Short mmCIF file of C-alpha atoms in Angstrom, two decimals:
data_model
loop_
_atom_site.label_atom_id
_atom_site.label_comp_id
_atom_site.label_asym_id
_atom_site.label_seq_id
_atom_site.Cartn_x
_atom_site.Cartn_y
_atom_site.Cartn_z
CA SER P 762 21.73 47.33 -5.36
CA SER P 763 18.46 46.75 -5.61
CA GLY P 764 19.02 43.18 -4.71
CA LEU P 765 16.99 42.29 -8.32
CA THR P 766 19.55 40.96 -11.09
CA HIS P 767 18.43 39.53 -14.05
CA GLU P 768 19.82 36.42 -15.65
CA CYS P 769 20.69 37.09 -19.69
CA GLY P 770 19.86 38.47 -22.87
CA VAL P 771 19.90 36.06 -26.00
CA PHE P 772 20.60 37.40 -29.56
CA GLY P 773 21.88 35.47 -33.02
CA ALA P 774 21.54 37.32 -36.40
CA ILE P 775 21.99 35.88 -40.23
CA ALA P 776 22.31 37.61 -43.39
CA THR P 777 20.51 36.59 -46.28
CA GLY P 778 20.63 36.08 -49.84
CA GLU P 779 24.78 35.42 -51.59
CA TRP P 780 26.93 34.53 -48.75
CA PRO P 781 30.61 35.88 -48.26
CA THR P 782 27.60 38.68 -46.86
CA GLN P 783 28.09 42.82 -47.10
CA ILE P 784 27.04 43.16 -42.97
CA ASP P 785 29.45 42.63 -40.28
CA VAL P 786 27.36 39.98 -38.59
CA ALA P 787 29.60 40.22 -35.21
CA GLN P 788 29.85 44.41 -35.69
CA VAL P 789 25.60 43.58 -35.86
CA ILE P 790 25.79 40.79 -32.10
CA CYS P 791 27.84 43.06 -30.90
CA LEU P 792 26.09 45.71 -30.54
CA GLY P 793 22.71 43.98 -30.06
CA LEU P 794 24.19 42.56 -27.24
CA VAL P 795 25.27 46.02 -26.25
CA ALA P 796 21.39 47.06 -26.20
CA LEU P 797 20.95 43.61 -23.39
CA GLN P 798 23.58 44.66 -21.24
CA HIS P 799 20.91 45.81 -18.89
CA ARG P 800 19.63 42.07 -18.19
CA GLY P 801 23.84 40.88 -17.59
CA GLN P 802 26.71 42.92 -16.97
CA GLU P 803 28.90 39.51 -16.06
CA SER P 804 29.90 38.53 -19.16
CA ALA P 805 29.37 37.81 -22.71
CA GLY P 806 30.59 36.05 -25.66
CA ILE P 807 29.84 35.89 -29.42
CA VAL P 808 30.34 32.69 -32.34
CA THR P 809 30.06 32.81 -35.34
CA SER P 810 29.75 30.74 -38.54
CA GLU P 811 31.21 30.99 -42.03
CA GLY P 812 28.26 29.13 -43.48
CA ILE P 813 30.01 27.97 -46.44
CA GLY P 814 33.48 26.69 -47.94
CA PRO P 815 35.58 24.66 -45.71
CA GLY P 816 35.93 26.99 -42.27
CA ALA P 817 32.13 26.50 -41.81
CA THR P 818 33.76 23.70 -40.15
CA ASN P 819 34.64 25.28 -37.08
CA PHE P 820 32.57 28.03 -35.09
CA ASN P 821 34.29 31.86 -34.05
CA VAL P 822 34.34 31.93 -30.59
CA HIS P 823 34.89 34.90 -28.56
CA LYS P 824 33.75 35.27 -24.91
CA GLY P 825 35.16 36.86 -21.81
CA MET P 826 34.10 38.63 -18.06
CA GLY P 827 33.05 42.39 -17.84
CA MET P 828 31.46 44.61 -20.01
CA ILE P 829 30.45 44.45 -23.64
CA ASN P 830 33.13 46.84 -24.64
CA ASN P 831 35.64 45.41 -22.60
CA ILE P 832 35.88 41.93 -23.96
CA PHE P 833 34.69 42.70 -27.99
CA THR P 834 38.50 44.63 -29.20
CA ASP P 835 39.47 45.72 -32.79
CA ASP P 836 41.34 41.86 -32.76
CA SER P 837 38.82 40.37 -31.52
CA MET P 838 36.19 41.40 -33.84
CA LYS P 839 38.74 40.87 -36.57
CA LYS P 840 38.85 36.93 -35.90
CA LEU P 841 35.20 36.80 -35.84
CA ARG P 842 34.27 36.38 -39.49
CA GLY P 843 31.10 35.33 -40.28
CA ASN P 844 27.71 34.73 -42.31
CA LEU P 845 25.48 34.07 -38.66
CA GLY P 846 26.23 34.07 -34.97
CA ILE P 847 25.07 33.73 -31.93
CA GLY P 848 25.46 36.13 -28.75
CA HIS P 849 25.15 36.03 -25.02
CA THR P 850 25.55 38.51 -21.80
CA ARG P 851 25.24 37.24 -18.67
CA TYR P 852 24.34 36.95 -14.94
CA SER P 853 25.26 34.03 -13.06
CA THR P 854 22.31 32.76 -10.46
CA SER P 855 25.01 30.77 -8.85
CA ALA P 856 28.28 31.24 -7.92
CA ALA P 857 30.34 30.65 -10.32
CA SER P 858 31.12 33.60 -11.99
CA GLU P 859 33.87 31.87 -14.32
CA GLU P 860 34.47 32.28 -18.01
CA VAL P 861 34.33 28.46 -18.12
CA ASN P 862 30.48 29.72 -17.58
CA CYS P 863 30.58 31.94 -19.97
CA GLN P 864 27.71 32.38 -22.73
CA PRO P 865 27.42 31.11 -26.10
CA PHE P 866 28.11 26.74 -25.09
CA VAL P 867 29.56 25.26 -28.43
CA VAL P 868 29.75 21.79 -27.80
CA HIS P 869 31.48 19.36 -31.10
CA THR P 870 28.67 16.80 -32.23
CA ALA P 871 28.65 13.81 -34.65
CA HIS P 872 27.14 15.94 -36.69
CA GLY P 873 29.49 19.25 -36.83
CA ALA P 874 29.65 22.44 -34.05
CA LEU P 875 26.39 22.83 -32.07
CA ALA P 876 26.72 26.31 -30.17
CA VAL P 877 23.08 27.60 -27.55
CA ALA P 878 22.56 30.66 -25.63
CA HIS P 879 19.84 30.34 -23.23
CA ASN P 880 18.35 32.48 -20.92
CA GLY P 881 15.66 31.83 -18.49
CA GLU P 882 16.00 28.62 -15.85
CA LEU P 883 14.55 25.42 -16.12
CA VAL P 884 11.81 24.15 -13.39
CA ASN P 885 11.32 20.85 -13.15
CA CYS P 886 13.31 18.92 -15.51
CA GLU P 887 14.62 16.52 -13.93
CA SER P 888 13.40 13.36 -16.35
CA LEU P 889 14.90 15.71 -19.21
CA ARG P 890 18.73 15.30 -16.68
CA LYS P 891 17.51 12.13 -16.31
CA ASP P 892 16.50 11.48 -19.38
CA VAL P 893 20.59 12.51 -20.88
CA LEU P 894 21.57 10.81 -17.86
CA SER P 895 19.99 7.32 -19.42
CA ARG P 896 22.13 8.25 -22.40
CA GLY P 897 25.77 7.08 -20.66
CA VAL P 898 25.89 11.35 -21.14
CA GLY P 899 27.84 12.85 -18.16
CA LEU P 900 26.82 16.49 -16.92
CA SER P 901 30.37 18.37 -15.37
CA THR P 902 27.80 21.22 -13.87
CA HIS P 903 24.64 21.41 -12.19
CA SER P 904 24.22 24.26 -15.01
CA ASP P 905 21.09 24.34 -17.08
CA SER P 906 22.90 25.74 -20.61
CA GLU P 907 25.13 22.62 -20.03
CA LEU P 908 22.21 20.64 -20.09
CA ILE P 909 20.36 21.67 -22.76
CA THR P 910 22.98 21.20 -24.73
CA GLN P 911 23.64 18.02 -23.33
CA ALA P 912 20.08 17.11 -24.24
CA LEU P 913 20.39 18.98 -28.62
CA CYS P 914 23.01 16.75 -28.74
CA LEU P 915 20.54 12.85 -28.52
CA ASN P 916 19.07 10.91 -30.74
CA PRO P 917 14.55 11.99 -30.27
CA PRO P 918 13.55 8.44 -28.99
CA GLU P 919 11.27 7.95 -32.65
CA GLY P 920 14.78 7.64 -34.07
CA GLU P 921 15.94 9.95 -37.10
CA VAL P 922 17.19 8.82 -40.62
CA ASN P 923 19.37 10.60 -42.90
CA GLY P 924 21.43 12.75 -40.20
CA PRO P 925 20.09 14.43 -37.24
CA ASP P 926 16.62 16.27 -37.13
CA TRP P 927 16.79 19.31 -35.17
CA PRO P 928 13.47 19.99 -34.93
CA ALA P 929 12.62 16.39 -33.62
CA ARG P 930 15.26 17.13 -31.12
CA ILE P 931 14.59 21.26 -29.83
CA LYS P 932 10.71 19.55 -29.13
CA HIS P 933 11.46 16.58 -27.11
CA LEU P 934 14.19 19.06 -26.00
CA MET P 935 10.17 20.89 -24.81
CA GLN P 936 8.20 18.44 -23.97
CA LEU P 937 10.35 17.12 -21.16
CA ALA P 938 11.18 21.03 -19.84
CA PRO P 939 8.06 23.36 -20.39
CA LEU P 940 9.80 26.51 -18.21
CA SER P 941 11.63 28.71 -18.63
CA TYR P 942 14.28 29.55 -20.88
CA SER P 943 14.48 31.55 -24.83
CA LEU P 944 17.62 29.87 -26.42
CA VAL P 945 19.15 30.80 -29.78
CA ILE P 946 20.55 27.20 -30.97
CA MET P 947 23.12 27.54 -34.14
CA LEU P 948 24.53 25.16 -36.54
CA LYS P 949 26.88 25.26 -39.31
CA ASP P 950 24.44 27.31 -41.15
CA LYS P 951 21.65 28.47 -39.84
CA ILE P 952 19.84 29.47 -36.72
CA TYR P 953 16.79 27.94 -33.94
CA GLY P 954 15.05 30.75 -32.14
CA VAL P 955 12.72 28.62 -29.22
CA ARG P 956 10.79 29.87 -26.43
CA ASP P 957 8.90 28.09 -23.76
CA PRO P 958 5.61 27.12 -23.90
CA TYR P 959 5.11 28.82 -20.91
CA GLY P 960 5.92 31.90 -23.07
CA ASN P 961 7.75 33.25 -19.83
CA ARG P 962 11.26 35.03 -21.07
CA PRO P 963 10.65 37.10 -23.89
CA LEU P 964 12.41 36.27 -27.30
CA CYS P 965 11.28 38.77 -30.70
CA ILE P 966 12.39 38.96 -33.93
CA GLY P 967 13.37 41.80 -36.22
CA LYS P 968 14.27 41.88 -40.08
CA ILE P 969 17.64 44.56 -41.39
CA VAL P 970 16.67 46.13 -43.77
CA PRO P 971 18.62 48.46 -46.16
CA LEU P 972 20.46 51.24 -45.47
CA THR P 973 18.86 53.47 -47.32
CA ILE P 974 14.89 52.75 -46.49
CA GLY P 975 15.15 55.98 -44.36
CA ALA P 976 13.19 58.14 -47.06
CA TYR P 977 9.83 55.40 -46.91
CA ARG P 978 10.35 55.23 -43.12
CA HIS P 979 6.44 54.30 -42.94
CA GLU P 980 6.52 51.48 -44.88
CA LYS P 981 5.40 48.32 -42.71
CA ALA P 982 9.00 46.15 -42.00
CA ASP P 983 6.89 43.28 -43.37
CA ARG P 984 7.10 45.15 -46.76
CA LEU P 985 10.50 46.42 -47.07
CA PRO P 986 13.60 44.15 -47.61
CA ALA P 987 15.62 41.79 -45.70
CA GLU P 988 19.64 41.98 -46.22
CA GLY P 989 19.66 39.70 -42.83
CA TRP P 990 16.79 38.51 -39.69
CA VAL P 991 18.23 39.70 -36.45
CA ILE P 992 16.31 37.09 -33.17
CA SER P 993 16.56 38.39 -29.61
CA SER P 994 15.62 38.82 -26.07
CA GLU P 995 14.13 42.81 -26.60
CA SER P 996 13.51 45.09 -29.21
CA CYS P 997 15.04 48.09 -27.98
CA GLY P 998 18.26 47.54 -29.87
CA PHE P 999 17.25 46.79 -33.14
CA LEU P 1000 16.27 50.20 -34.95
CA SER P 1001 20.23 50.65 -33.87
CA ILE P 1002 20.98 48.13 -35.87
CA GLY P 1003 19.76 49.54 -39.13
CA ALA P 1004 17.04 46.26 -38.19
CA ARG P 1005 12.94 46.37 -38.01
CA TYR P 1006 10.56 44.78 -35.52
CA VAL P 1007 8.22 42.65 -36.70
CA ARG P 1008 7.09 40.26 -35.09
CA GLU P 1009 7.49 38.13 -31.53
CA VAL P 1010 8.32 34.71 -31.55
CA GLN P 1011 5.37 33.10 -29.90
CA PRO P 1012 5.29 30.74 -27.15
CA GLY P 1013 6.52 27.77 -27.59
CA GLU P 1014 7.56 28.27 -31.17
CA ILE P 1015 10.33 27.15 -32.72
CA VAL P 1016 11.28 29.48 -36.01
CA GLU P 1017 14.51 28.69 -38.95
CA MET P 1018 16.42 31.47 -39.73
CA THR P 1019 18.39 30.86 -42.89
CA ARG P 1020 19.94 32.63 -45.57
CA ASP P 1021 16.27 31.77 -47.75
CA GLY P 1022 14.65 34.02 -44.60
CA ILE P 1023 12.82 32.46 -41.68
CA LYS P 1024 9.67 30.06 -41.09
CA THR P 1025 8.26 28.64 -38.16
CA ILE P 1026 9.05 25.03 -38.21
CA ASP P 1027 6.84 23.64 -34.93
CA ILE P 1028 4.53 25.07 -31.85
CA VAL P 1029 4.55 23.40 -28.86
CA ASP P 1030 1.51 24.27 -26.62
CA CYS P 1031 1.37 24.37 -23.39
CA PRO P 1032 1.12 21.72 -20.70
CA GLU P 1033 -2.47 20.34 -20.17
CA SER P 1034 -4.03 23.05 -21.54
CA ARG P 1035 -2.86 25.62 -19.55
CA ARG P 1036 -2.35 29.91 -19.86
CA HIS P 1037 0.88 31.69 -20.92
CA ALA P 1038 3.06 32.96 -18.27
CA PHE P 1039 4.81 35.77 -19.02
CA CYS P 1040 6.85 37.51 -16.62
CA ILE P 1041 4.85 39.88 -15.89
CA PHE P 1042 7.74 41.32 -14.17
CA GLU P 1043 9.80 42.51 -17.81
CA TYR P 1044 6.72 45.30 -17.58
CA VAL P 1045 7.67 46.68 -14.45
CA TYR P 1046 11.16 46.21 -13.33
CA PHE P 1047 13.38 44.10 -16.64
CA ALA P 1048 13.03 45.82 -19.87
CA ARG P 1049 14.18 48.56 -21.36
CA SER P 1050 11.50 51.58 -22.21
CA ASP P 1051 12.05 51.14 -25.46
CA SER P 1052 11.68 47.69 -26.08
CA ILE P 1053 8.18 45.76 -27.10
CA PHE P 1054 6.54 43.08 -25.71
CA GLU P 1055 2.71 41.28 -26.28
CA GLY P 1056 2.12 44.11 -28.99
CA GLN P 1057 3.16 47.24 -26.51
CA MET P 1058 6.39 49.14 -25.68
CA VAL P 1059 7.03 49.17 -22.08
CA TYR P 1060 6.75 52.98 -21.74
CA SER P 1061 3.45 52.94 -22.30
CA VAL P 1062 2.84 50.20 -20.09
CA ARG P 1063 4.96 51.51 -16.95
CA LEU P 1064 2.85 55.30 -17.66
CA GLN P 1065 -0.31 53.12 -17.24
CA CYS P 1066 1.27 51.67 -14.10
CA GLY P 1067 1.55 55.01 -13.28
CA ARG P 1068 -2.37 56.04 -13.97
CA GLN P 1069 -3.44 53.51 -12.60
CA LEU P 1070 -1.33 54.20 -9.08
CA ALA P 1071 -3.20 57.43 -9.23
CA ARG P 1072 -6.60 56.19 -9.35
CA GLU P 1073 -5.68 53.45 -6.52
CA ALA P 1074 -3.86 55.57 -4.37
CA GLY P 1075 -4.23 59.24 -5.20
CA VAL P 1076 -2.93 61.92 -1.91
CA VAL P 1077 -3.54 65.16 -2.11
CA ALA P 1078 0.13 66.88 -2.68
CA ASP P 1079 2.25 70.14 -5.29
CA ILE P 1080 3.66 67.72 -7.23
CA VAL P 1081 4.79 64.20 -8.42
CA SER P 1082 8.46 63.31 -9.17
CA SER P 1083 10.60 60.13 -9.50
CA VAL P 1084 13.28 57.83 -8.34
CA PRO P 1085 15.35 57.97 -11.97
CA GLU P 1086 15.15 56.36 -14.16
CA SER P 1087 13.62 53.34 -12.92
CA GLY P 1088 10.06 55.20 -11.35
CA THR P 1089 9.79 57.89 -14.61
CA ALA P 1090 6.75 56.67 -16.79
CA ALA P 1091 5.16 55.57 -14.32
CA ALA P 1092 5.46 59.10 -12.01
CA HIS P 1093 4.35 60.47 -15.63
CA GLY P 1094 1.41 58.65 -15.85
CA PHE P 1095 0.35 59.50 -11.84
CA ALA P 1096 1.56 63.12 -12.68
CA ARG P 1097 -1.03 62.84 -15.36
CA GLU P 1098 -4.46 60.63 -13.92
CA ALA P 1099 -3.72 62.88 -11.02
CA GLY P 1100 -4.24 66.49 -12.42
CA LEU P 1101 -0.28 67.64 -11.59
CA ASN P 1102 2.69 68.61 -12.18
CA PHE P 1103 6.03 66.55 -12.90
CA ALA P 1104 8.78 67.69 -11.86
CA GLU P 1105 12.29 66.58 -11.53
CA VAL P 1106 13.70 66.24 -7.62
CA LEU P 1107 17.19 63.70 -7.69
CA CYS P 1108 19.97 64.06 -9.78
CA LYS P 1109 22.25 61.66 -10.50
CA ASN P 1110 25.64 60.95 -11.03
CA ARG P 1111 26.42 58.24 -13.35
CA TYR P 1112 29.55 57.27 -12.35
CA VAL P 1113 29.09 56.04 -9.00
CA GLY P 1114 30.83 52.21 -9.42
CA ARG P 1115 30.37 49.50 -7.32
CA THR P 1116 34.36 50.07 -6.50
CA PHE P 1117 33.34 52.91 -4.68
CA ILE P 1118 35.23 53.39 -1.74
CA GLN P 1119 34.12 52.22 1.85
CA PRO P 1120 32.51 54.98 3.53
CA SER P 1121 32.64 56.17 7.07
CA THR P 1122 30.40 55.15 9.71
CA ARG P 1123 29.67 58.73 9.51
CA LEU P 1124 28.94 59.14 5.46
CA ARG P 1125 27.40 55.32 5.17
CA GLN P 1126 24.32 57.07 7.68
CA LEU P 1127 24.49 59.37 4.86
CA GLY P 1128 23.68 55.85 2.40
CA VAL P 1129 22.46 56.49 -1.27
CA ALA P 1130 23.37 60.29 -0.87
CA LYS P 1131 26.42 59.57 -3.09
CA LYS P 1132 24.15 58.63 -5.68
CA PHE P 1133 21.74 61.49 -6.14
CA GLY P 1134 21.51 64.87 -5.49
CA ALA P 1135 18.22 67.08 -4.43
CA LEU P 1136 17.45 70.14 -6.78
CA SER P 1137 16.04 72.05 -3.10
CA GLU P 1138 14.55 74.81 -5.92
CA ASN P 1139 11.36 71.64 -6.97
CA VAL P 1140 11.96 70.38 -3.45
CA ALA P 1141 12.13 72.99 -0.59
CA GLY P 1142 8.34 73.68 0.72
CA LYS P 1143 6.79 71.70 -1.43
CA ARG P 1144 4.45 68.46 -0.44
CA LEU P 1145 5.84 65.69 -3.30
CA VAL P 1146 4.84 62.27 -4.65
CA LEU P 1147 7.45 60.14 -5.41
CA ILE P 1148 7.11 56.77 -7.19
CA ASP P 1149 9.65 54.20 -8.15
CA ASP P 1150 8.64 51.18 -9.52
CA SER P 1151 9.62 48.16 -7.60
CA ILE P 1152 11.48 48.08 -2.96
CA VAL P 1153 13.15 44.70 -2.42
CA ARG P 1154 15.19 45.12 -0.09
CA GLY P 1155 14.02 48.86 0.96
CA ASN P 1156 17.35 49.71 1.37
CA THR P 1157 17.49 52.49 -0.63
CA ILE P 1158 14.10 54.49 -0.55
CA GLY P 1159 15.31 56.15 3.06
CA PRO P 1160 18.12 57.54 2.82
CA ILE P 1161 16.78 58.96 -0.85
CA ILE P 1162 13.70 60.67 1.53
CA LYS P 1163 16.28 62.47 4.48
CA LEU P 1164 18.13 63.85 1.32
CA LEU P 1165 15.02 65.34 0.14
CA ARG P 1166 13.59 66.85 3.54
CA ASP P 1167 17.85 67.57 3.94
CA ALA P 1168 16.60 69.42 0.76
CA GLY P 1169 12.74 71.53 1.83
CA ALA P 1170 10.79 68.48 1.29
CA LEU P 1171 7.71 69.20 3.29
CA GLU P 1172 5.86 65.84 3.14
CA VAL P 1173 7.40 62.63 1.47
CA HIS P 1174 4.94 60.03 -0.32
CA ILE P 1175 6.06 56.71 -1.47
CA ARG P 1176 4.86 55.80 -4.36
CA ILE P 1177 5.56 51.87 -5.61
CA ALA P 1178 3.44 51.29 -9.26
CA SER P 1179 3.64 47.83 -8.83
CA PRO P 1180 2.51 45.92 -6.40
CA PRO P 1181 4.92 44.14 -3.10
CA LEU P 1182 7.76 41.56 -3.99
CA LEU P 1183 7.12 38.58 -0.99
CA TYR P 1184 8.07 35.00 -3.17
CA PRO P 1185 11.58 34.36 -5.03
CA CYS P 1186 11.81 33.60 -8.52
CA TYR P 1187 13.13 29.52 -9.72
CA MET P 1188 12.20 31.22 -13.28
CA GLY P 1189 15.40 32.36 -14.34
CA ILE P 1190 15.68 35.65 -11.79
CA ASN P 1191 18.25 36.82 -8.49
CA ILE P 1192 14.88 37.53 -6.16
CA PRO P 1193 16.50 37.41 -2.95
CA THR P 1194 15.31 34.94 -0.94
CA ARG P 1195 11.41 35.56 1.72
CA GLU P 1196 14.02 37.12 4.80
CA GLU P 1197 15.04 39.75 2.55
CA LEU P 1198 12.35 40.90 1.04
CA ILE P 1199 11.45 43.64 3.02
CA ALA P 1200 7.42 43.39 2.17
CA ASN P 1201 7.61 40.29 4.43
CA LYS P 1202 8.57 42.05 7.20
CA LEU P 1203 5.94 45.08 7.02
CA ASN P 1204 3.16 46.33 5.25
CA ALA P 1205 2.83 49.08 4.01
CA GLU P 1206 1.43 51.76 6.99
CA GLU P 1207 5.11 50.39 9.03
CA LEU P 1208 7.67 50.40 5.48
CA ALA P 1209 6.49 54.46 5.53
CA LYS P 1210 7.44 54.58 9.25
CA TYR P 1211 10.59 52.55 9.02
CA VAL P 1212 11.88 54.48 6.25
CA GLY P 1213 10.71 58.02 7.11
CA ALA P 1214 7.93 58.18 4.81
CA ASP P 1215 4.37 60.25 5.26
CA SER P 1216 2.71 57.02 3.26
CA LEU P 1217 3.49 54.63 1.73
CA ALA P 1218 1.55 52.42 -1.33
CA TYR P 1219 2.24 49.71 -3.95
CA LEU P 1220 0.03 48.95 -6.17
CA SER P 1221 -2.12 47.08 -6.33
CA VAL P 1222 -1.94 43.06 -8.53
CA GLU P 1223 -5.87 43.12 -10.14
CA GLY P 1224 -4.31 47.27 -10.86
CA LEU P 1225 -0.75 46.24 -12.42
CA LYS P 1226 -2.75 43.09 -14.56
CA LYS P 1227 -5.30 46.19 -15.72
CA ALA P 1228 -2.08 48.73 -16.60
CA VAL P 1229 -0.66 45.52 -18.80
CA GLN P 1230 -4.02 44.49 -20.31
CA LEU P 1231 -5.48 47.48 -21.50
CA ASN P 1232 -3.32 47.50 -25.44
CA MET P 1233 -2.05 43.78 -25.67
CA ASP P 1234 -1.93 42.44 -28.96
CA VAL P 1235 -1.60 39.33 -29.47
CA LYS P 1236 -2.45 35.77 -31.24
CA LYS P 1237 -4.36 34.16 -29.08
CA PRO P 1238 -6.58 36.50 -26.13
CA GLU P 1239 -7.69 33.37 -24.79
CA ALA P 1240 -4.35 31.71 -23.84
CA ALA P 1241 -2.86 34.46 -23.36
CA GLY P 1242 -1.38 35.01 -19.00
CA HIS P 1243 1.55 36.19 -16.94
CA CYS P 1244 3.05 35.11 -14.50
CA THR P 1245 3.60 36.65 -10.97
CA ALA P 1246 4.39 34.06 -9.25
CA CYS P 1247 6.58 37.05 -7.38
CA LEU P 1248 4.32 39.03 -5.88
CA THR P 1249 1.27 36.24 -5.56
CA GLY P 1250 3.49 32.31 -4.97
CA ASP P 1251 1.09 30.92 -8.10
CA TYR P 1252 4.09 29.90 -9.95
CA PRO P 1253 2.62 28.58 -13.84
CA GLY P 1254 5.15 24.83 -13.00
CA GLY P 1255 4.14 24.07 -9.58
CA LEU P 1256 6.97 24.59 -7.61
CA PRO P 1257 11.04 23.13 -7.78
CA GLU P 1258 11.18 19.64 -6.34
CA ASP P 1259 14.81 18.49 -5.25
CA LEU P 1260 17.12 17.08 -7.61
CA GLU P 1261 17.42 13.69 -8.28
CA TRP P 1262 20.44 12.17 -8.69
#
C-alpha cells in the first residue's frame, strides 16, 4: 500500500562438530526466514545438504509461492534433512512472480551441486553478462540471480588447479559486478557469505549457542561455545533461534562457514577507493527495529531521527503520536525532545488483508478508515503531531487525517522522520517511478494542503545522516558512508546503463 517493497531476505545455517547433527537445520532456517518475512512475502525456498555420505551429492529443495508458514509444512520440513542449508524469501521487482523464479537457485556443475540465494540488484553488470555469454553460456532470463549463479560456474581468468577455486570465482564475480548484493552460496559441505564491496545490502553473522546458556546471559558471544553458525540479511531473528549476534559481514568480505567454524577468505575493496554506501533506507523503513547495523540497533536510530526532527521542525502541540507501527520509534524520540507526552491515537486492525472487498465510492472516500480506528478520548480537543517514517505516494495519510479530525482533533501536524523520496532505486528496492512519488509533484506546504494537515515537514538529509552516524560503530570509519540515492539522486555506482545484447 505504501508503494515501497524490499527485494529479499537471505539466510544460511551450518551445524558445527559431528555430523549428522542434533540441530534441526531446516527448522532453524525456516524460523530465520519467518523473522525476515517483512523483506519479502511473495515466495520462499530452502535448500539443505547432508554434507557427508552418499546423500551429499544431491541437495534437498523445497520452494513455493506465498507466505513462509503456508509453504513449509511438517511434511515438507521432514524432506529437508541436512547439516547445512540456505533459504530465501522474496519480492520480485519484475512481473514474473512464478515458482520458476523462486530462490535459492540450484545448479549442477561438474564439481557437484551449487545453490545461491541473492538479495539486491546488479547495477551495470554488462561486463559480467558479456563475460558469461562470451564463454558459451546461454542465459534464459534477465534475472540477476541466474547471471550470478552461471558466473560462479565459470573458471576464473587465472585458471584452476585441482578442481574449483570457489573464492577466486566469487572474487572475479565481485570485481565485474561491484553493486549491489548480499549472497549466500552453498556447496556440498560449506557456505560462503558475500557482501558487495560498497556494503549496500546488509548481511550479518550469528552463533548458535547451547540452550543452557540462559544462566550466563551476560557472557560475550565470542566466549560462548558454538553449536552452529548462521548468516542472515538481518539479526532480528537470532534470539528466537537460540543464536547470538556476532558481527556484520564487512563490505566486500567473503566469509567461509564450515563445520569447523567461520573465517574470512578475502576482502574486495570498493572501486576507485570510493566510500561504502550502505542503504540509508534500511534504517528509515525496511529493517525490523530490533536488527543491528553498523554497531547500533535500528530502533535507536529511528528514535534519534525523531529527536532530530523535533529540533528541525518543532510545533506548538498537546500530544505526539504515530502511524503505527512504522512511525512509533521516531514519535517517542520527537516527544522526548519536544517535552510533550506521547499518546496512541490510532488503533490498527490487523485483519485487513489485501483481498478486501471492493468498496463503494462512499467507502472508498473513507479510504484507510478500514485499516485504523481512532482513539477518540486521546484525540478530542487536542493539537496533535502525527509522525510517520516516510511518504511515498501520499495516498494513505489523507484519510488518516480525516479520521482524526472526525474524532475531534483540533489540529493535525504531520512530521515525516525521513527526507522526501524523489528518485527511483536501482539497487534492490522497488521504489515507484518519479512521476508516482508525491514529493516530485508537491512541496511540503502544498502537500499539507493536499492531505488536509495544518502543517507538514520532513527531516532533512543532513539531519538523517546525523541521526544515523551519532552512535555508529564501524571497523573503518574513514571508509563508512551511506547510499542516499533515492533522496538526493547521487548513485554510488552511477546511473544504470542500458543492456547491450
